[in-house]
Amino acid sequence: ATRRIWIEFETLSAFAGIVRTGYHDNPYHNFTHGCDVLASCYRILLQVHWEDWLSDIDTVSLLVSSLVHDIGHPGKTNPFLVETS
């Protein structure tokens, strides 16, 4: 690990709280899923030694996008949404 600090804990906590409000309460595409994807992405980054080939901004972008990737997801499949719109 690089031991770099990109963001203060209080700022991260406030951001995560805002992200949580963007997720709907549905069985799968929810805030817990976003956190799971974030943790999985971080684990993969550790395994591939990200610090050797990714910049800090790319790494932070990847981690943030993994957390927020399903904000606003209605919890329905694309075919369902097409057929019912």
C-alpha positions as a Python dict, from the first residue, in 0.01 Angstrom:
ca = {
    (1, 'A'): (0, 0, 0),
    (2, 'T'): (116, 353, -72),
    (3, 'R'): (-25, 495, 251),
    (4, 'R'): (-140, 799, 55),
    (5, 'I'): (-443, 984, 183),
    (6, 'W'): (-654, 1124, -99),
    (7, 'I'): (-949, 1240, 108),
    (8, 'E'): (-1020, 1317, 471),
    (9, 'F'): (-1243, 1066, 649),
    (10, 'E'): (-1508, 1327, 730),
    (11, 'T'): (-1532, 1426, 363),
    (12, 'L'): (-1555, 1063, 253),
    (13, 'S'): (-1821, 994, 514),
    (14, 'A'): (-2029, 1293, 403),
    (15, 'F'): (-1993, 1188, 37),
    (16, 'A'): (-2098, 830, 117),
    (17, 'G'): (-2405, 965, 298),
    (18, 'I'): (-2506, 1163, -10),
    (19, 'V'): (-2442, 862, -233),
    (20, 'R'): (-2663, 648, -7),
    (21, 'T'): (-2956, 884, -64),
    (22, 'G'): (-2922, 838, -441),
    (23, 'Y'): (-2976, 465, -427),
    (24, 'H'): (-3328, 324, -426),
    (25, 'D'): (-3436, 67, -170),
    (26, 'N'): (-3458, -235, -398),
    (27, 'P'): (-3338, -592, -349),
    (28, 'Y'): (-3012, -575, -545),
    (29, 'H'): (-2911, -241, -699),
    (30, 'N'): (-2884, -64, -363),
    (31, 'F'): (-2618, 111, -153),
    (32, 'T'): (-2493, -219, -8),
    (33, 'H'): (-2431, -344, -363),
    (34, 'G'): (-2240, -25, -443),
    (35, 'C'): (-2022, -77, -133),
    (36, 'D'): (-1966, -440, -232),
    (37, 'V'): (-1852, -339, -580),
    (38, 'L'): (-1622, -78, -425),
    (39, 'A'): (-1465, -338, -194),
    (40, 'S'): (-1428, -587, -479),
    (41, 'C'): (-1269, -327, -703),
    (42, 'Y'): (-1025, -229, -427),
    (43, 'R'): (-931, -594, -373),
    (44, 'I'): (-863, -641, -744),
    (45, 'L'): (-652, -324, -749),
    (46, 'L'): (-441, -463, -466),
    (47, 'Q'): (-394, -792, -648),
    (48, 'V'): (-277, -626, -970),
    (49, 'H'): (-43, -379, -793),
    (50, 'W'): (-230, -74, -921),
    (51, 'E'): (28, 169, -787),
    (52, 'D'): (276, 48, -1051),
    (53, 'W'): (60, 149, -1348),
    (54, 'L'): (-237, 367, -1248),
    (55, 'S'): (-221, 732, -1152),
    (56, 'D'): (-381, 848, -829),
    (57, 'I'): (-660, 1029, -1014),
    (58, 'D'): (-738, 720, -1222),
    (59, 'T'): (-748, 506, -909),
    (60, 'V'): (-974, 745, -719),
    (61, 'S'): (-1199, 776, -1025),
    (62, 'L'): (-1229, 399, -1049),
    (63, 'L'): (-1312, 361, -679),
    (64, 'V'): (-1567, 643, -676),
    (65, 'S'): (-1735, 515, -992),
    (66, 'S'): (-1754, 165, -845),
    (67, 'L'): (-1946, 305, -548),
    (68, 'V'): (-2188, 520, -747),
    (69, 'H'): (-2240, 304, -1058),
    (70, 'D'): (-2603, 209, -981),
    (71, 'I'): (-2735, 533, -829),
    (72, 'G'): (-3096, 575, -934),
    (73, 'H'): (-3126, 220, -1068),
    (74, 'P'): (-3497, 134, -1057),
    (75, 'G'): (-3433, -234, -984),
    (76, 'K'): (-3591, -353, -1308),
    (77, 'T'): (-3427, -517, -1611),
    (78, 'N'): (-3379, -328, -1937),
    (79, 'P'): (-3625, -554, -2125),
    (80, 'F'): (-3890, -487, -1858),
    (81, 'L'): (-3837, -112, -1884),
    (82, 'V'): (-3857, -121, -2266),
    (83, 'E'): (-4175, -329, -2265),
    (84, 'T'): (-4350, -115, -2006),
    (85, 'S'): (-4254, 231, -2130),
}
